[in-house]
Amino acid sequence: MCGIVGYIGVKEAKSIILEGLKELEYRGYDSAGFAIFNNNQATLFKAVGKLTNLVEKCKDFKTQGFSVAIGHTRWATHGKPTEANAHPHSGEATFVVHNGIIENYALLKEELIKKGFKFSSQTDTEVLVHLFEDELSRLSDPSKAFRAMIGRLEGAFAILLITKSEPDRIYFVKHGSPMIVGLAEDGEVHFASSDAPLIGYTREVVYLEDGMYGVATTNKLELHTLETDEVITPQFKRLPESKNFAQKEGFRYFMEKEIYEQHQVLIDTMMGRVVNQKISFDDEVSPSLFEGIDEIKICACGTSYHAALTASYLFERLAKIRTTSEIASEFRYKEPLLRPSTLFIVISQSGETADTLEALKMAKRAGLKTLAICNVDNSSIVREADATLLTRAGIEKGVASTKAFATQVAVLWMTALYLAQLRHSLPREKLETEINALRHIREVTKVTPTLHEKLKRLSKRYLHGHGFFFIGRDLFYPLALEGALKLKEISYLHAEGYPAGEMKHGPIALADSELFTIALMPKTLLYDKIKSNVEELSARDSTILAISPEPFELADDFITTHPHEHPMLEFFEMMVVIQLLSMEIAIRMGNDVDMPRNLAKSVTVE
Ligand code: M6R
């Protein structure tokens, strides 16, 4: 996930920017850079990889006296992690750093190329700098040009921009991505995309709100609203004092922060891939990867396996292609019969899971085409696979996977629809319905205070008992597996995920009031079937927590979800419910949910 810092003042600006970027390292990044105006000179440094590479590159550079500086850490989303794609992006005399997405960048880029602007990166961000300079040549006023530039943008963004003709100021805007600005006692101005880099420099900051833009100079902050251009008075708030607390952005655990940010990272996951009413993987995967393919096999471990299982339903249903999913550690030793007409997909958050990597190598040795769905670019799995779709979740610190799962399922759903386009397996209206639904996952994954409060209170009733069964049918069976895995890995309580229709074939023998059933009861998929399965458990006195948009009178506890037209929207909303429920139970049990016992984030051994 990208990070931004900015500075106006007389201290040594390079060190301040580098320290700020260091504070943002925890968010994950694969390149970094900064631009500084000092003594009428503009200096730009960028480097791929760790910050130490950037530090090494600029080791002989120092500022003296007054400077204006902007810096950035980039987690590759649009375009590979290369130096050209790293921020700041520069024009003739302007530098810009940006978090978020410019959804209409392709159109703007085309327009600017026609006007003669040359692009040197694959990013959406670069359009900003050329667009600004284009407006500047028309309006001859940087502040008007900045306002005009913002007016052309669609998407979510936080931007800092500096330009040579006004080397004493930073232009900024916030619209969907975070941005904070602080004034220090000596008149210095500091910007950052989260609290941590500001701690120690300023005490009082303004958390910019969406739709705010402006300009900062020494000891001065001018704020406007985008809607009316009116000047607004900055509202200062006190900064937290602990950096560790700040890195968690006010949340108790990284896992909690990661659950809350799912609706934001999904914007990145879909960026440039959901275009108008189509799925486009233009710069990432060639359609030829799917030529001659009559079957798909997906292989993964843990949570990633649950995403694989979800995909096997989606691929068969939407792309009408035979699909199976396998647990990588099983697949490796089963002497599988592999056919070259099978596309082999692996899914991994880390890209380093030993079993998944070995399964991928086996498939390659057997001559299969391979595709990786992964969160970490340049990881072993990404390097090994023929093609990759990055999930773009940003770094995931909590050992229990949450946003990685959400983004994997989103990418897999997009892949199923992409294949449906190639294979003409869906009528146009159905494809459009799917894509419209896909666009809504951002909304349904947003955590509301009411839901979280309810789950917090409910959790105290689920701290004992002799076990949990998460049950669901169809797409909600893999989600039930995921719910059970979440709960057991952080609460250390025994939990199983089960297909609801299978309970009567054995597990129902366990049913009594101390057996907790978490029933996933979507309204849009096999509702009556799952309802009767839950009734069977209720008749045996199992304690039922039903999650459904439809009231269910036999439930002991009930979480009401919103009614949706599409099962996947119910899926994503229920996913958030089971993640939060598991986390709240584990917190009540006194566990560190970020670092559960016996578990590692990346399992690089068999
Ligand atoms: O990095 P990977 O996605 O390949 O990791 C696979 C599993 O180790 C991982 O999903 C694990 O199950 C998580 N702890 C689940 O929360």
Coordinates of C-alpha atoms and ligand atoms in Angstrom, one line a residue:
M1 CA 0.0 0.0 0.0
C2 CA 1.4 3.3 -1.0
G3 CA 2.5 6.0 1.5
I4 CA 3.0 9.8 1.1
V5 CA 5.1 12.3 3.1
G6 CA 5.7 16.0 2.4
Y7 CA 7.7 18.7 4.1
I8 CA 8.2 22.6 4.0
G9 CA 10.8 24.1 6.2
V10 CA 14.5 24.9 6.9
K11 CA 15.6 21.6 8.4
E12 CA 17.6 19.0 6.4
A13 CA 14.7 17.9 4.1
K14 CA 16.1 14.7 2.8
S15 CA 16.4 13.2 6.3
I16 CA 12.9 14.2 7.2
I17 CA 11.5 12.6 4.1
L18 CA 13.5 9.4 4.5
E19 CA 12.5 9.1 8.2
G20 CA 8.9 9.6 7.2
L21 CA 9.1 7.0 4.5
K22 CA 10.7 4.6 7.1
E23 CA 7.7 5.1 9.3
L24 CA 5.5 4.0 6.4
E25 CA 7.5 0.8 5.7
Y26 CA 5.1 -1.3 7.7
R27 CA 2.5 -0.8 5.0
G28 CA 4.6 -2.7 2.4
Y29 CA 6.1 -1.2 -0.7
D30 CA 8.4 -2.2 -3.6
S31 CA 9.9 1.1 -4.6
A32 CA 10.4 4.6 -3.1
G33 CA 11.4 8.1 -4.1
F34 CA 11.4 11.8 -3.3
A35 CA 11.7 15.2 -5.0
I36 CA 13.1 18.3 -3.3
F37 CA 13.3 22.0 -4.3
N38 CA 16.3 23.5 -2.5
N39 CA 18.4 26.5 -3.4
N40 CA 16.6 26.9 -6.8
Q41 CA 17.5 23.3 -7.6
A42 CA 15.1 20.4 -8.2
T43 CA 16.4 17.0 -7.2
L44 CA 14.7 13.7 -7.8
F45 CA 15.8 10.3 -6.4
K46 CA 14.0 7.0 -6.9
A47 CA 14.9 3.3 -6.2
V48 CA 13.3 -0.1 -6.6
G49 CA 13.2 -2.3 -3.5
K50 CA 13.9 -1.5 0.1
L51 CA 14.5 2.1 1.4
T52 CA 18.1 1.2 1.9
N53 CA 18.5 1.3 -1.9
L54 CA 17.1 4.8 -2.0
V55 CA 19.3 5.9 1.0
E56 CA 22.4 4.5 -0.8
K57 CA 21.5 6.4 -4.0
C58 CA 21.1 9.8 -2.3
K59 CA 23.9 9.4 0.3
D60 CA 25.9 12.3 -1.1
F61 CA 22.9 14.7 -1.3
K62 CA 21.9 17.1 1.5
T63 CA 19.7 20.2 1.6
Q64 CA 20.7 23.5 3.1
G65 CA 18.3 26.1 4.3
F66 CA 14.7 26.3 3.1
S67 CA 13.2 23.3 1.1
V68 CA 10.0 21.9 -0.2
A69 CA 9.9 18.1 -0.5
I70 CA 7.6 15.2 -1.3
G71 CA 8.2 11.5 -0.9
H72 CA 6.4 8.2 -1.6
T73 CA 6.6 4.5 -1.0
R74 CA 4.9 2.5 -3.8
W75 CA 3.3 -0.9 -3.7
A76 CA 2.9 -1.8 -7.4
T77 CA -0.7 -1.9 -8.6
H78 CA -0.8 -0.4 -12.1
G79 CA 2.6 -1.2 -13.7
K80 CA 5.5 -3.3 -12.4
P81 CA 7.7 -2.2 -9.5
T82 CA 10.3 -0.4 -11.6
E83 CA 12.2 2.9 -11.2
A84 CA 10.2 4.5 -14.0
N85 CA 6.9 3.6 -12.2
A86 CA 8.1 4.8 -8.8
H87 CA 6.9 8.2 -7.6
P88 CA 7.4 11.1 -7.7
H89 CA 6.5 11.4 -11.3
S90 CA 7.9 14.4 -13.1
G91 CA 7.0 16.7 -16.0
E92 CA 9.0 19.7 -17.3
A93 CA 9.0 21.5 -13.9
T94 CA 6.6 19.6 -11.7
F95 CA 6.7 16.6 -9.4
V96 CA 3.7 14.7 -8.0
V97 CA 3.1 11.8 -5.6
H98 CA -0.3 10.1 -5.4
N99 CA -2.1 7.3 -3.5
G100 CA -5.3 5.8 -4.9
I101 CA -6.5 5.4 -8.5
I102 CA -7.3 7.7 -11.4
E103 CA -10.0 5.7 -13.0
N104 CA -10.2 7.7 -16.1
Y105 CA -6.4 7.8 -16.6
A106 CA -6.5 5.9 -19.9
L107 CA -8.7 8.6 -21.5
L108 CA -6.6 11.4 -20.1
K109 CA -3.4 9.8 -21.2
E110 CA -4.7 9.4 -24.8
E111 CA -5.7 13.1 -24.8
L112 CA -2.3 14.2 -23.5
I113 CA -0.4 12.0 -25.9
K114 CA -2.3 13.6 -28.8
K115 CA -1.2 17.0 -27.5
G116 CA 2.4 15.8 -27.6
F117 CA 3.2 14.8 -24.0
K118 CA 5.6 11.9 -23.6
F119 CA 5.0 9.3 -20.9
S120 CA 7.7 7.3 -19.3
S121 CA 5.8 5.0 -16.9
Q122 CA 2.9 2.6 -17.0
T123 CA 1.2 4.3 -14.0
D124 CA -2.1 6.1 -13.8
T125 CA -0.3 8.8 -11.7
E126 CA 1.9 10.1 -14.5
V127 CA -1.2 11.7 -16.2
L128 CA -1.4 14.1 -13.2
V129 CA 1.8 15.8 -13.8
H130 CA 1.2 16.3 -17.5
L131 CA -2.4 17.3 -17.0
F132 CA -1.2 19.9 -14.5
E133 CA 1.4 21.3 -16.9
D134 CA -1.1 21.3 -19.7
E135 CA -3.5 23.4 -17.6
L136 CA -0.7 25.6 -16.4
S137 CA 0.2 26.5 -20.0
R138 CA -3.4 27.4 -20.6
L139 CA -4.1 29.3 -17.3
S140 CA -0.7 30.6 -16.4
D141 CA -1.5 30.3 -12.7
P142 CA -0.4 27.2 -10.7
S143 CA -3.3 27.4 -8.3
K144 CA -5.9 27.6 -11.0
A145 CA -4.1 24.8 -13.0
F146 CA -4.2 22.6 -9.9
R147 CA -7.9 23.2 -9.4
A148 CA -8.5 22.5 -13.1
M149 CA -6.5 19.3 -13.0
I150 CA -8.5 18.0 -10.0
G151 CA -11.7 18.8 -11.9
R152 CA -10.7 16.3 -14.6
L153 CA -10.1 13.4 -12.3
E154 CA -12.3 10.4 -11.5
G155 CA -11.5 7.9 -8.9
A156 CA -10.0 8.0 -5.4
F157 CA -6.9 10.0 -4.7
A158 CA -4.6 11.8 -2.3
I159 CA -2.1 14.0 -4.2
L160 CA 0.9 16.3 -3.3
L161 CA 2.3 18.4 -6.1
I162 CA 5.2 20.8 -6.3
T163 CA 6.1 23.0 -9.2
K164 CA 9.3 25.0 -9.9
S165 CA 7.6 28.4 -10.5
E166 CA 6.4 28.3 -6.9
P167 CA 9.2 26.5 -5.1
D168 CA 7.9 27.5 -1.6
R169 CA 4.6 25.5 -1.5
I170 CA 2.9 22.2 -1.8
Y171 CA -0.5 21.8 -3.5
F172 CA -2.6 19.0 -2.1
V173 CA -6.0 17.3 -2.5
K174 CA -7.8 14.4 -0.7
H175 CA -10.6 12.5 -2.3
G176 CA -11.0 8.9 -1.1
S177 CA -7.4 8.2 0.1
P178 CA -6.1 9.5 3.5
M179 CA -4.0 12.6 3.9
I180 CA -3.0 14.4 7.1
V181 CA -1.3 17.8 7.4
G182 CA 0.4 19.3 10.5
L183 CA 1.8 22.8 11.2
A184 CA 4.8 22.7 13.6
E185 CA 5.5 25.5 16.1
D186 CA 8.3 27.0 14.0
G187 CA 6.0 27.3 10.9
E188 CA 7.2 24.1 9.3
V189 CA 4.5 22.1 7.4
H190 CA 4.4 18.3 7.4
F191 CA 2.2 16.0 5.3
A192 CA 1.7 12.2 5.6
S193 CA -0.8 9.6 4.5
S194 CA -1.0 8.2 8.1
D195 CA -0.1 9.4 11.6
A196 CA 3.2 7.7 12.2
P197 CA 5.6 10.0 10.2
L198 CA 4.1 13.1 11.9
I199 CA 4.7 12.0 15.4
G200 CA 7.6 13.9 16.9
Y201 CA 7.3 16.8 14.5
T202 CA 3.8 18.2 15.1
R203 CA 1.2 17.8 17.9
E204 CA -1.8 19.2 16.2
V205 CA -2.9 18.0 12.7
V206 CA -5.7 18.3 10.3
Y207 CA -7.2 15.0 9.0
L208 CA -8.2 16.2 5.6
E209 CA -11.7 15.1 4.6
D210 CA -12.8 13.9 1.2
G211 CA -13.3 16.8 -1.1
M212 CA -10.7 19.1 0.4
Y213 CA -7.9 20.7 -1.5
G214 CA -5.5 23.6 -1.0
V215 CA -2.0 24.8 -0.7
A216 CA 0.5 25.0 2.1
T217 CA 3.4 27.4 2.6
T218 CA 5.5 28.2 5.7
N219 CA 3.1 28.7 8.6
K220 CA 0.1 28.8 6.3
L221 CA -2.5 26.3 5.3
E222 CA -5.2 27.3 2.8
L223 CA -8.1 24.9 2.6
H224 CA -11.0 24.8 0.1
T225 CA -13.9 22.5 -0.6
L226 CA -14.0 20.9 -4.0
E227 CA -17.7 21.3 -4.2
T228 CA -18.0 25.1 -3.9
D229 CA -14.3 26.2 -3.8
E230 CA -15.1 28.0 -0.6
V231 CA -12.3 28.6 1.9
I232 CA -12.6 26.5 5.0
T233 CA -11.1 26.9 8.4
P234 CA -8.7 24.0 9.3
Q235 CA -9.9 21.9 12.2
F236 CA -6.9 20.8 14.2
K237 CA -6.9 17.5 16.2
R238 CA -4.3 16.0 18.6
L239 CA -2.0 13.4 17.2
P240 CA -1.6 10.1 19.0
E241 CA 1.6 9.8 20.8
S242 CA 2.5 6.2 20.2
K243 CA 4.0 5.2 16.8
N244 CA 2.9 1.6 17.2
F245 CA -0.7 2.7 17.9
A246 CA -0.4 5.1 14.9
Q247 CA 0.7 2.3 12.6
K248 CA -2.4 0.4 13.5
E249 CA -4.3 3.6 12.6
G250 CA -6.1 3.6 15.8
F251 CA -7.2 -0.1 15.6
R252 CA -6.4 -2.5 18.4
Y253 CA -4.8 -5.0 16.1
F254 CA -3.5 -5.2 12.5
M255 CA -6.1 -7.8 11.8
E256 CA -8.9 -5.4 12.8
K257 CA -7.3 -2.7 10.6
E258 CA -7.1 -5.1 7.7
I259 CA -10.7 -6.2 8.1
Y260 CA -11.8 -2.5 8.0
E261 CA -9.6 -1.6 5.0
Q262 CA -11.0 -4.4 2.8
H263 CA -13.5 -2.1 1.1
Q264 CA -10.6 0.2 0.2
V265 CA -8.1 -2.3 -1.0
L266 CA -10.8 -3.8 -3.3
I267 CA -10.7 -0.5 -5.2
D268 CA -7.1 -1.3 -6.0
T269 CA -7.9 -4.9 -6.8
M270 CA -10.4 -3.8 -9.5
M271 CA -8.4 -0.8 -10.8
G272 CA -8.0 -1.0 -14.5
R273 CA -9.6 -4.4 -14.6
V274 CA -13.3 -3.6 -14.5
V275 CA -13.6 -1.2 -17.4
N276 CA -17.0 -0.1 -18.5
Q277 CA -19.0 -3.3 -18.7
K278 CA -16.0 -5.6 -19.3
I279 CA -13.2 -7.3 -17.5
S280 CA -9.9 -6.4 -18.9
F281 CA -6.5 -8.0 -18.0
D282 CA -4.8 -6.3 -20.9
D283 CA -1.4 -5.5 -19.4
E284 CA -1.3 -8.6 -17.3
V285 CA -2.5 -11.8 -18.9
S286 CA -2.8 -12.6 -22.6
P287 CA -5.9 -14.3 -23.9
S288 CA -3.6 -16.9 -25.4
L289 CA -3.0 -18.3 -21.9
F290 CA -6.6 -19.7 -22.1
E291 CA -6.3 -21.0 -25.7
G292 CA -6.7 -24.8 -26.0
I293 CA -7.8 -25.1 -22.3
D294 CA -10.7 -27.3 -21.5
E295 CA -10.2 -27.7 -17.8
I296 CA -8.9 -25.7 -14.8
K297 CA -7.2 -27.0 -11.7
I298 CA -6.6 -24.7 -8.8
C299 CA -4.1 -25.5 -6.0
A300 CA -3.5 -23.6 -2.7
C301 CA -3.2 -23.9 1.1
G302 CA -5.3 -22.6 4.0
T303 CA -7.3 -19.6 3.3
S304 CA -6.1 -19.4 -0.3
Y305 CA -7.5 -22.9 -0.7
H306 CA -10.9 -21.6 0.4
A307 CA -10.7 -18.9 -2.2
A308 CA -9.8 -21.7 -4.7
L309 CA -12.8 -23.7 -3.7
T310 CA -15.0 -20.7 -4.1
A311 CA -13.6 -20.2 -7.6
S312 CA -14.4 -23.7 -8.6
Y313 CA -18.1 -22.9 -8.2
L314 CA -17.7 -19.6 -10.1
F315 CA -15.7 -21.0 -13.0
E316 CA -18.1 -23.8 -13.7
R317 CA -21.1 -21.6 -13.3
L318 CA -20.0 -18.6 -15.2
A319 CA -17.3 -19.7 -17.6
K320 CA -18.7 -23.2 -18.1
I321 CA -15.4 -24.8 -17.7
R322 CA -14.7 -28.0 -15.7
T323 CA -12.8 -26.9 -12.6
T324 CA -11.4 -28.7 -9.6
S325 CA -9.5 -27.3 -6.6
E326 CA -6.9 -29.1 -4.5
I327 CA -5.0 -28.7 -1.3
A328 CA -1.4 -28.3 -2.4
S329 CA 0.1 -30.5 0.2
E330 CA -2.2 -33.4 -0.9
F331 CA -1.8 -32.7 -4.6
R332 CA 2.0 -33.0 -4.4
Y333 CA 2.0 -36.7 -3.4
K334 CA -1.1 -38.1 -5.1
E335 CA 0.7 -38.7 -8.4
P336 CA -1.9 -36.6 -10.2
L337 CA -2.7 -37.3 -13.8
L338 CA -2.2 -34.0 -15.5
R339 CA -3.2 -33.0 -19.0
P340 CA -1.7 -30.2 -21.1
S341 CA -5.2 -28.9 -21.8
T342 CA -5.6 -28.1 -18.1
L343 CA -4.8 -24.5 -17.0
F344 CA -3.1 -24.8 -13.6
I345 CA -3.9 -21.9 -11.2
V346 CA -2.1 -21.4 -7.9
I347 CA -3.3 -19.0 -5.2
S348 CA -1.0 -17.6 -2.5
Q349 CA -1.0 -14.4 -0.4
S350 CA 2.8 -14.6 0.3
G351 CA 3.9 -16.3 -2.9
E352 CA 6.3 -18.3 -0.9
T353 CA 4.2 -21.2 0.4
A354 CA 6.4 -24.3 -0.1
D355 CA 3.6 -26.8 -0.9
T356 CA 1.9 -24.4 -3.4
L357 CA 5.3 -23.6 -5.0
E358 CA 6.1 -27.2 -5.5
A359 CA 2.6 -28.0 -6.9
L360 CA 3.2 -25.2 -9.4
K361 CA 6.6 -26.6 -10.4
M362 CA 5.1 -30.1 -10.9
A363 CA 2.4 -28.6 -13.2
K364 CA 5.1 -26.9 -15.2
R365 CA 7.2 -30.0 -15.5
A366 CA 4.1 -31.8 -16.8
G367 CA 3.8 -29.0 -19.5
L368 CA 0.7 -27.2 -18.2
K369 CA 0.2 -23.5 -18.6
T370 CA 0.2 -21.8 -15.3
L371 CA -1.3 -18.7 -13.7
A372 CA -0.5 -17.3 -10.2
I373 CA -3.0 -15.3 -8.2
C374 CA -0.7 -13.7 -5.6
N375 CA -0.4 -10.6 -3.4
V376 CA 3.4 -10.3 -3.5
D377 CA 5.0 -9.3 -6.8
N378 CA 8.4 -10.9 -7.5
S379 CA 7.7 -13.7 -5.0
S380 CA 8.9 -17.2 -5.8
I381 CA 5.4 -18.2 -7.1
V382 CA 5.1 -15.1 -9.3
R383 CA 8.6 -15.7 -10.8
E384 CA 7.7 -19.4 -11.5
A385 CA 4.3 -19.0 -13.1
D386 CA 3.7 -18.2 -16.7
A387 CA 1.4 -15.3 -15.9
T388 CA 0.2 -13.5 -12.7
L389 CA -2.7 -11.6 -11.5
L390 CA -1.8 -9.6 -8.4
T391 CA -4.4 -9.3 -5.7
R392 CA -3.2 -5.8 -4.7
A393 CA -4.2 -6.2 -1.0
G394 CA -1.2 -4.3 0.3
I395 CA 0.9 -5.9 3.0
E396 CA -1.1 -8.2 5.3
K397 CA 0.4 -8.2 8.8
G398 CA -2.2 -10.2 10.7
V399 CA -1.3 -13.9 10.5
A400 CA -5.0 -14.6 10.0
S401 CA -5.7 -13.8 6.5
T402 CA -8.6 -11.4 5.9
K403 CA -8.1 -8.8 3.1
A404 CA -5.9 -11.3 1.2
F405 CA -8.9 -13.6 1.0
A406 CA -11.3 -10.8 0.0
T407 CA -9.0 -9.7 -2.8
Q408 CA -8.3 -13.3 -4.0
V409 CA -12.0 -14.0 -4.3
A410 CA -12.5 -10.7 -6.2
V411 CA -9.7 -11.6 -8.6
L412 CA -11.1 -15.1 -9.1
W413 CA -14.6 -13.8 -9.8
M414 CA -13.1 -11.4 -12.3
T415 CA -11.1 -14.2 -13.9
A416 CA -14.3 -16.3 -14.2
L417 CA -16.0 -13.4 -15.9
Y418 CA -13.0 -12.8 -18.1
L419 CA -13.1 -16.4 -19.2
A420 CA -16.9 -16.1 -19.7
Q421 CA -16.2 -13.2 -22.1
L422 CA -13.6 -15.2 -24.0
R423 CA -15.8 -18.3 -24.2
H424 CA -19.0 -16.5 -24.8
S425 CA -20.5 -18.6 -22.1
L426 CA -22.9 -16.0 -20.7
P427 CA -25.5 -13.9 -22.4
R428 CA -24.6 -10.2 -22.5
E429 CA -27.2 -9.1 -19.9
K430 CA -26.1 -11.8 -17.5
L431 CA -22.5 -10.7 -17.9
E432 CA -23.5 -7.1 -17.2
T433 CA -25.5 -8.1 -14.1
E434 CA -22.3 -9.9 -12.8
I435 CA -20.1 -6.9 -13.5
N436 CA -22.6 -4.5 -11.8
A437 CA -22.6 -6.8 -8.8
L438 CA -18.8 -6.9 -8.8
R439 CA -18.7 -3.1 -8.6
H440 CA -20.7 -3.3 -5.3
I441 CA -18.3 -5.4 -3.3
R442 CA -16.6 -2.3 -2.1
E443 CA -19.8 -1.1 -0.4
V444 CA -20.8 -4.4 1.2
T445 CA -17.4 -5.0 2.8
K446 CA -17.5 -1.7 4.6
V447 CA -17.7 -2.3 8.4
T448 CA -20.5 -0.4 10.1
P449 CA -20.2 0.6 13.8
T450 CA -23.6 -1.0 14.5
L451 CA -22.5 -4.4 13.1
H452 CA -19.2 -4.3 14.9
E453 CA -20.8 -3.4 18.2
K454 CA -23.4 -6.1 17.9
L455 CA -20.7 -8.7 17.2
K456 CA -18.6 -7.5 20.1
R457 CA -21.5 -8.0 22.4
L458 CA -22.5 -11.3 21.0
S459 CA -19.0 -12.7 21.2
K460 CA -19.3 -13.1 25.0
R461 CA -21.8 -15.9 24.5
Y462 CA -19.5 -18.0 22.4
L463 CA -16.5 -18.5 24.6
H464 CA -17.2 -22.0 25.9
G465 CA -19.0 -25.0 24.5
H466 CA -17.5 -28.1 22.9
G467 CA -17.2 -26.8 19.4
F468 CA -18.4 -24.7 16.5
F469 CA -19.8 -25.8 13.2
F470 CA -19.8 -23.1 10.5
I471 CA -22.3 -24.4 7.9
G472 CA -23.2 -23.2 4.4
R473 CA -24.1 -24.6 1.0
D474 CA -22.7 -24.0 -2.5
L475 CA -20.5 -20.9 -2.5
F476 CA -21.2 -20.5 1.2
Y477 CA -19.5 -23.8 2.0
P478 CA -16.0 -22.5 1.3
L479 CA -17.0 -19.4 3.2
A480 CA -18.0 -21.7 6.1
L481 CA -14.6 -23.4 5.9
E482 CA -12.9 -20.0 6.0
G483 CA -15.0 -18.9 9.0
A484 CA -14.0 -22.0 10.9
L485 CA -10.4 -21.6 10.1
K486 CA -10.4 -17.9 11.2
L487 CA -12.0 -18.8 14.5
K488 CA -9.8 -21.7 15.3
E489 CA -6.5 -20.1 14.4
I490 CA -7.0 -17.1 16.6
S491 CA -9.3 -18.3 19.4
Y492 CA -7.9 -21.8 19.7
L493 CA -11.4 -23.1 20.0
H494 CA -12.4 -26.1 18.0
A495 CA -14.3 -25.2 14.9
E496 CA -15.2 -27.0 11.7
G497 CA -16.6 -25.8 8.4
Y498 CA -19.1 -28.2 6.9
P499 CA -21.5 -28.4 3.9
A500 CA -24.9 -27.9 5.6
G501 CA -26.4 -30.8 3.7
E502 CA -23.8 -33.2 5.0
M503 CA -24.5 -32.6 8.7
K504 CA -27.0 -35.4 8.8
H505 CA -24.5 -37.9 7.5
G506 CA -22.6 -37.9 10.8
P507 CA -21.7 -34.6 12.5
I508 CA -25.3 -34.0 13.7
A509 CA -24.6 -36.7 16.3
L510 CA -22.6 -34.0 18.1
A511 CA -25.6 -31.6 18.3
D512 CA -26.6 -30.4 21.8
S513 CA -26.9 -27.0 23.4
E514 CA -23.1 -26.7 23.8
L515 CA -22.6 -27.2 20.0
F516 CA -22.6 -23.8 18.3
T517 CA -23.8 -23.7 14.8
I518 CA -22.9 -20.6 12.8
A519 CA -25.3 -20.8 9.9
L520 CA -24.7 -18.9 6.7
M521 CA -28.2 -18.4 5.2
P522 CA -28.1 -16.3 2.1
K523 CA -31.4 -15.5 0.6
T524 CA -30.3 -15.7 -3.0
L525 CA -28.8 -19.3 -3.0
L526 CA -30.6 -22.4 -1.8
Y527 CA -32.2 -20.6 1.1
D528 CA -34.9 -23.3 1.7
K529 CA -32.4 -26.1 1.6
I530 CA -30.1 -24.6 4.2
K531 CA -33.1 -23.5 6.3
S532 CA -34.2 -27.1 6.7
N533 CA -30.6 -28.2 7.5
V534 CA -30.5 -25.6 10.3
E535 CA -33.9 -26.7 11.5
E536 CA -32.6 -30.2 11.9
L537 CA -29.8 -28.9 14.1
S538 CA -32.1 -26.7 16.1
A539 CA -34.4 -29.7 16.7
R540 CA -31.4 -31.4 18.3
D541 CA -30.9 -28.4 20.6
S542 CA -27.8 -27.0 18.9
T543 CA -27.3 -23.3 19.7
I544 CA -27.8 -21.5 16.4
L545 CA -26.3 -18.2 15.3
A546 CA -27.9 -17.4 12.0
I547 CA -26.5 -14.9 9.6
S548 CA -29.1 -14.0 7.0
P549 CA -31.1 -11.1 5.5
E550 CA -34.2 -13.2 6.3
P551 CA -35.5 -13.4 9.9
F552 CA -35.2 -17.0 11.1
E553 CA -37.2 -17.7 14.2
L554 CA -35.4 -20.8 15.4
A555 CA -32.1 -18.8 15.8
D556 CA -30.8 -18.2 19.3
D557 CA -28.8 -15.3 18.0
F558 CA -29.3 -13.5 14.7
I559 CA -27.2 -11.2 12.6
T560 CA -29.2 -9.4 9.9
T561 CA -27.4 -8.9 6.7
H562 CA -28.6 -6.6 3.9
P563 CA -30.8 -8.0 1.2
H564 CA -28.8 -8.3 -2.1
E565 CA -29.7 -9.5 -5.5
H566 CA -26.5 -11.4 -6.1
P567 CA -25.1 -14.3 -4.0
M568 CA -21.6 -12.9 -4.2
L569 CA -22.7 -9.7 -2.5
E570 CA -24.2 -11.8 0.3
F571 CA -20.9 -13.8 0.3
F572 CA -18.7 -10.7 0.8
E573 CA -21.0 -9.2 3.5
M574 CA -21.1 -12.5 5.4
M575 CA -17.3 -12.8 5.1
V576 CA -16.9 -9.6 7.1
V577 CA -19.3 -10.8 9.7
I578 CA -17.4 -14.1 10.3
Q579 CA -14.1 -12.3 10.4
L580 CA -15.2 -9.8 13.0
L581 CA -17.0 -12.4 15.0
S582 CA -13.9 -14.7 15.1
M583 CA -11.7 -11.7 16.1
E584 CA -14.0 -10.5 18.9
I585 CA -14.2 -14.0 20.4
A586 CA -10.4 -14.4 20.3
I587 CA -9.9 -10.9 21.8
R588 CA -12.3 -11.8 24.6
M589 CA -10.3 -14.9 25.3
G590 CA -7.3 -12.7 25.8
N591 CA -5.4 -13.8 22.7
D592 CA -3.0 -11.7 20.5
V593 CA -5.0 -12.1 17.2
D594 CA -2.1 -10.7 15.1
M595 CA 0.3 -13.4 16.3
P596 CA -1.6 -16.6 17.1
R597 CA 0.4 -19.3 18.8
N598 CA 2.2 -21.9 16.6
L599 CA 1.5 -20.1 13.4
A600 CA 3.7 -18.2 10.9
K601 CA 2.6 -15.8 8.3
S602 CA 4.5 -17.4 5.5
V603 CA 4.9 -21.2 5.5
T604 CA 8.1 -21.9 3.5
V605 CA 8.6 -25.4 4.8
E606 CA 6.6 -28.6 3.9
Ligands
M6R1 O1 0.6 -17.2 1.6 P1 -0.4 -18.3 1.3 O2 -1.7 -17.7 0.9 O3 0.1 -19.3 0.3 O4 -0.6 -19.0 2.7 C1 -1.5 -20.1 2.8 C2 -1.8 -20.4 4.2 O5 -0.7 -20.7 5.0 C3 -2.6 -19.2 4.8 O6 -3.7 -18.9 4.1 C4 -3.0 -19.6 6.3 O7 -4.0 -20.6 6.2 C5 -3.6 -18.3 7.0 N1 -3.0 -18.3 8.3 C6 -5.0 -18.3 7.1 O8 -5.5 -17.3 7.9

